[in-house]
Amino acid sequence: MPLITFHLSASGGVRFDVDPTHYERYRPLGAWVSSEVGKHFGVVLDALATVDDAAKGGPVEPWTSESYDVTIDAAGIRFRNHYADSEQGEYSLDELRPVLEDYWRFLAAIPETPGAYREYSPELPLPEAEVRLWEQVWGRTHPYRGRLF
């Protein structure tokens, strides 16, 4: 069972639950993912690529955020919310990676809005279109292609 599980609230917002035995340790990570990444495929794709690059010892793009100071490197992730002192944490890449992978699966499972129009790759399901768009923007194959999608 995952330490953090994600779901949609009745109003469509992202909510999360943390295994009660690890609540204090992982609640800030759940809050960071659900608020920082939100329902944005591109952001979770950026996070997954950053984790993969850092794990391989490669350079990583600095993480920019309006609400958090965030550092992701070979040591893991460190973050602090500018507005809520309780929203801070440090996690290894091995702790962060499965949470982001589960989050991708959560987003990918959300049904598309019927009749919604998408300009980019409308012939593809949204998750596949988002991966293709990410690869076009960054000019490289996403490191999770063939592993998670």
PDB file of C-alpha atoms in Angstrom, residues 14-147:
ATOM      1  CA  VAL A  14      -6.968  17.066  -5.445  1.00  0.00           C
ATOM      2  CA  ARG A  15      -7.013  15.512  -1.981  1.00  0.00           C
ATOM      3  CA  PHE A  16      -4.621  13.060  -0.372  1.00  0.00           C
ATOM      4  CA  ASP A  17      -4.479  10.566   2.453  1.00  0.00           C
ATOM      5  CA  VAL A  18      -1.356   9.464   4.292  1.00  0.00           C
ATOM      6  CA  ASP A  19      -0.842   6.105   5.955  1.00  0.00           C
ATOM      7  CA  PRO A  20      -1.613   6.911   9.631  1.00  0.00           C
ATOM      8  CA  THR A  21       1.596   5.280  10.894  1.00  0.00           C
ATOM      9  CA  HIS A  22       3.641   7.716   8.777  1.00  0.00           C
ATOM     10  CA  TYR A  23       1.326  10.723   8.826  1.00  0.00           C
ATOM     11  CA  GLU A  24       3.637  13.288  10.420  1.00  0.00           C
ATOM     12  CA  ARG A  25       6.570  12.387   8.172  1.00  0.00           C
ATOM     13  CA  TYR A  26       4.767  12.265   4.805  1.00  0.00           C
ATOM     14  CA  ARG A  27       1.879  14.737   5.161  1.00  0.00           C
ATOM     15  CA  PRO A  28       4.068  17.655   3.935  1.00  0.00           C
ATOM     16  CA  LEU A  29       5.083  15.654   0.858  1.00  0.00           C
ATOM     17  CA  GLY A  30       1.447  14.913   0.045  1.00  0.00           C
ATOM     18  CA  ALA A  31       0.637  18.598   0.468  1.00  0.00           C
ATOM     19  CA  TRP A  32       3.532  19.625  -1.795  1.00  0.00           C
ATOM     20  CA  VAL A  33       2.559  17.227  -4.575  1.00  0.00           C
ATOM     21  CA  SER A  34      -1.150  17.989  -4.446  1.00  0.00           C
ATOM     22  CA  SER A  35      -0.702  21.769  -4.337  1.00  0.00           C
ATOM     23  CA  GLU A  36       2.503  22.302  -6.331  1.00  0.00           C
ATOM     24  CA  VAL A  37       1.780  19.771  -9.066  1.00  0.00           C
ATOM     25  CA  GLY A  38      -1.992  19.997  -8.907  1.00  0.00           C
ATOM     26  CA  LYS A  39      -3.743  18.536 -11.934  1.00  0.00           C
ATOM     27  CA  HIS A  40      -0.957  19.568 -14.315  1.00  0.00           C
ATOM     28  CA  PHE A  41       0.545  16.714 -16.287  1.00  0.00           C
ATOM     29  CA  GLY A  42       3.465  18.854 -17.419  1.00  0.00           C
ATOM     30  CA  VAL A  43       4.511  19.611 -13.854  1.00  0.00           C
ATOM     31  CA  VAL A  44       4.517  15.959 -12.778  1.00  0.00           C
ATOM     32  CA  LEU A  45       6.446  15.124 -15.967  1.00  0.00           C
ATOM     33  CA  ASP A  46       8.987  17.811 -15.020  1.00  0.00           C
ATOM     34  CA  ALA A  47       9.257  16.398 -11.501  1.00  0.00           C
ATOM     35  CA  LEU A  48       9.704  12.825 -12.736  1.00  0.00           C
ATOM     36  CA  ALA A  49      12.395  13.885 -15.201  1.00  0.00           C
ATOM     37  CA  THR A  50      14.169  15.944 -12.547  1.00  0.00           C
ATOM     38  CA  VAL A  51      14.212  12.997 -10.136  1.00  0.00           C
ATOM     39  CA  ASP A  52      15.508  10.686 -12.859  1.00  0.00           C
ATOM     40  CA  ASP A  53      18.210  13.160 -13.910  1.00  0.00           C
ATOM     41  CA  ALA A  54      19.279  13.742 -10.305  1.00  0.00           C
ATOM     42  CA  ALA A  55      19.417   9.993  -9.594  1.00  0.00           C
ATOM     43  CA  LYS A  56      21.733   9.543 -12.576  1.00  0.00           C
ATOM     44  CA  GLY A  57      24.013  12.312 -11.301  1.00  0.00           C
ATOM     45  CA  GLY A  58      23.137  14.602 -14.169  1.00  0.00           C
ATOM     46  CA  PRO A  59      22.363  18.300 -14.055  1.00  0.00           C
ATOM     47  CA  VAL A  60      18.860  19.242 -13.015  1.00  0.00           C
ATOM     48  CA  GLU A  61      16.853  22.282 -13.905  1.00  0.00           C
ATOM     49  CA  PRO A  62      16.150  24.561 -10.932  1.00  0.00           C
ATOM     50  CA  TRP A  63      12.608  24.172  -9.646  1.00  0.00           C
ATOM     51  CA  THR A  64      10.653  27.412  -9.719  1.00  0.00           C
ATOM     52  CA  SER A  65       7.565  27.993  -7.622  1.00  0.00           C
ATOM     53  CA  GLU A  66       5.435  30.856  -6.394  1.00  0.00           C
ATOM     54  CA  SER A  67       4.641  29.192  -3.074  1.00  0.00           C
ATOM     55  CA  TYR A  68       7.664  27.030  -2.238  1.00  0.00           C
ATOM     56  CA  ASP A  69      11.427  27.124  -2.045  1.00  0.00           C
ATOM     57  CA  VAL A  70      12.339  23.785  -3.674  1.00  0.00           C
ATOM     58  CA  THR A  71      15.627  22.019  -4.278  1.00  0.00           C
ATOM     59  CA  ILE A  72      15.830  18.672  -6.039  1.00  0.00           C
ATOM     60  CA  ASP A  73      19.242  17.079  -6.425  1.00  0.00           C
ATOM     61  CA  ALA A  74      21.008  13.747  -5.892  1.00  0.00           C
ATOM     62  CA  ALA A  75      20.314  14.024  -2.141  1.00  0.00           C
ATOM     63  CA  GLY A  76      16.554  14.269  -2.690  1.00  0.00           C
ATOM     64  CA  ILE A  77      14.017  17.034  -2.365  1.00  0.00           C
ATOM     65  CA  ARG A  78      13.922  19.823   0.169  1.00  0.00           C
ATOM     66  CA  PHE A  79      11.059  22.283   0.231  1.00  0.00           C
ATOM     67  CA  ARG A  80       9.485  24.969   2.373  1.00  0.00           C
ATOM     68  CA  ASN A  81       6.187  26.727   1.791  1.00  0.00           C
ATOM     69  CA  HIS A  82       6.471  30.523   1.909  1.00  0.00           C
ATOM     70  CA  TYR A  83       3.110  30.829   3.634  1.00  0.00           C
ATOM     71  CA  ALA A  84       2.783  27.779   5.897  1.00  0.00           C
ATOM     72  CA  ASP A  85       5.668  26.815   8.176  1.00  0.00           C
ATOM     73  CA  SER A  86       4.251  23.309   8.607  1.00  0.00           C
ATOM     74  CA  GLU A  87       4.626  22.661   4.861  1.00  0.00           C
ATOM     75  CA  GLN A  88       8.293  21.802   4.706  1.00  0.00           C
ATOM     76  CA  GLY A  89      10.215  18.593   4.357  1.00  0.00           C
ATOM     77  CA  GLU A  90      13.230  16.648   3.199  1.00  0.00           C
ATOM     78  CA  TYR A  91      12.871  13.338   1.365  1.00  0.00           C
ATOM     79  CA  SER A  92      15.284  11.100  -0.489  1.00  0.00           C
ATOM     80  CA  LEU A  93      14.800  10.410  -4.181  1.00  0.00           C
ATOM     81  CA  ASP A  94      13.771   6.873  -3.195  1.00  0.00           C
ATOM     82  CA  GLU A  95      10.949   8.343  -1.094  1.00  0.00           C
ATOM     83  CA  LEU A  96       9.931  10.933  -3.684  1.00  0.00           C
ATOM     84  CA  ARG A  97      10.016   8.758  -6.808  1.00  0.00           C
ATOM     85  CA  PRO A  98       7.146   6.333  -5.956  1.00  0.00           C
ATOM     86  CA  VAL A  99       4.938   9.200  -4.775  1.00  0.00           C
ATOM     87  CA  LEU A 100       5.399  10.996  -8.110  1.00  0.00           C
ATOM     88  CA  GLU A 101       4.855   7.771 -10.046  1.00  0.00           C
ATOM     89  CA  ASP A 102       1.619   7.127  -8.128  1.00  0.00           C
ATOM     90  CA  TYR A 103       0.604  10.724  -8.757  1.00  0.00           C
ATOM     91  CA  TRP A 104       1.124  10.277 -12.514  1.00  0.00           C
ATOM     92  CA  ARG A 105      -1.107   7.187 -12.394  1.00  0.00           C
ATOM     93  CA  PHE A 106      -3.721   9.146 -10.430  1.00  0.00           C
ATOM     94  CA  LEU A 107      -3.759  11.977 -12.988  1.00  0.00           C
ATOM     95  CA  ALA A 108      -3.767   9.590 -15.934  1.00  0.00           C
ATOM     96  CA  ALA A 109      -6.840   7.817 -14.513  1.00  0.00           C
ATOM     97  CA  ILE A 110      -8.945  10.992 -14.336  1.00  0.00           C
ATOM     98  CA  PRO A 111     -11.413  10.874 -17.235  1.00  0.00           C
ATOM     99  CA  GLU A 112     -11.173  13.643 -19.783  1.00  0.00           C
ATOM    100  CA  THR A 113     -13.995  16.142 -19.890  1.00  0.00           C
ATOM    101  CA  PRO A 114     -16.400  14.970 -22.592  1.00  0.00           C
ATOM    102  CA  GLY A 115     -16.413  17.318 -25.565  1.00  0.00           C
ATOM    103  CA  ALA A 116     -13.398  19.299 -24.376  1.00  0.00           C
ATOM    104  CA  TYR A 117     -11.167  20.502 -27.209  1.00  0.00           C
ATOM    105  CA  ARG A 118      -7.391  20.208 -27.042  1.00  0.00           C
ATOM    106  CA  GLU A 119      -5.183  21.909 -29.677  1.00  0.00           C
ATOM    107  CA  TYR A 120      -2.204  19.602 -29.267  1.00  0.00           C
ATOM    108  CA  SER A 121      -2.491  15.929 -30.277  1.00  0.00           C
ATOM    109  CA  PRO A 122      -6.300  15.748 -29.983  1.00  0.00           C
ATOM    110  CA  GLU A 123      -6.160  12.251 -31.495  1.00  0.00           C
ATOM    111  CA  LEU A 124      -4.308  10.924 -28.441  1.00  0.00           C
ATOM    112  CA  PRO A 125      -5.541  10.309 -24.906  1.00  0.00           C
ATOM    113  CA  LEU A 126      -4.584  13.249 -22.699  1.00  0.00           C
ATOM    114  CA  PRO A 127      -1.715  11.527 -20.823  1.00  0.00           C
ATOM    115  CA  GLU A 128      -0.057  10.480 -24.100  1.00  0.00           C
ATOM    116  CA  ALA A 129      -0.579  13.933 -25.574  1.00  0.00           C
ATOM    117  CA  GLU A 130       1.024  15.511 -22.519  1.00  0.00           C
ATOM    118  CA  VAL A 131       4.092  13.265 -22.785  1.00  0.00           C
ATOM    119  CA  ARG A 132       4.437  14.133 -26.476  1.00  0.00           C
ATOM    120  CA  LEU A 133       4.102  17.842 -25.706  1.00  0.00           C
ATOM    121  CA  TRP A 134       6.708  17.584 -22.915  1.00  0.00           C
ATOM    122  CA  GLU A 135       9.117  15.857 -25.292  1.00  0.00           C
ATOM    123  CA  GLN A 136       8.586  18.517 -27.954  1.00  0.00           C
ATOM    124  CA  VAL A 137       9.175  21.341 -25.471  1.00  0.00           C
ATOM    125  CA  TRP A 138      12.311  19.792 -23.936  1.00  0.00           C
ATOM    126  CA  GLY A 139      13.662  18.275 -27.146  1.00  0.00           C
ATOM    127  CA  ARG A 140      14.302  14.866 -25.620  1.00  0.00           C
ATOM    128  CA  THR A 141      12.551  11.618 -24.857  1.00  0.00           C
ATOM    129  CA  HIS A 142      11.064  11.655 -21.389  1.00  0.00           C
ATOM    130  CA  PRO A 143      13.172   9.367 -19.163  1.00  0.00           C
ATOM    131  CA  TYR A 144      10.036   7.518 -18.026  1.00  0.00           C
ATOM    132  CA  ARG A 145       8.917   6.622 -21.553  1.00  0.00           C
ATOM    133  CA  GLY A 146       8.693   2.852 -21.633  1.00  0.00           C
ATOM    134  CA  ARG A 147       8.792   2.626 -17.838  1.00  0.00           C
TER     135      ARG A 147
END
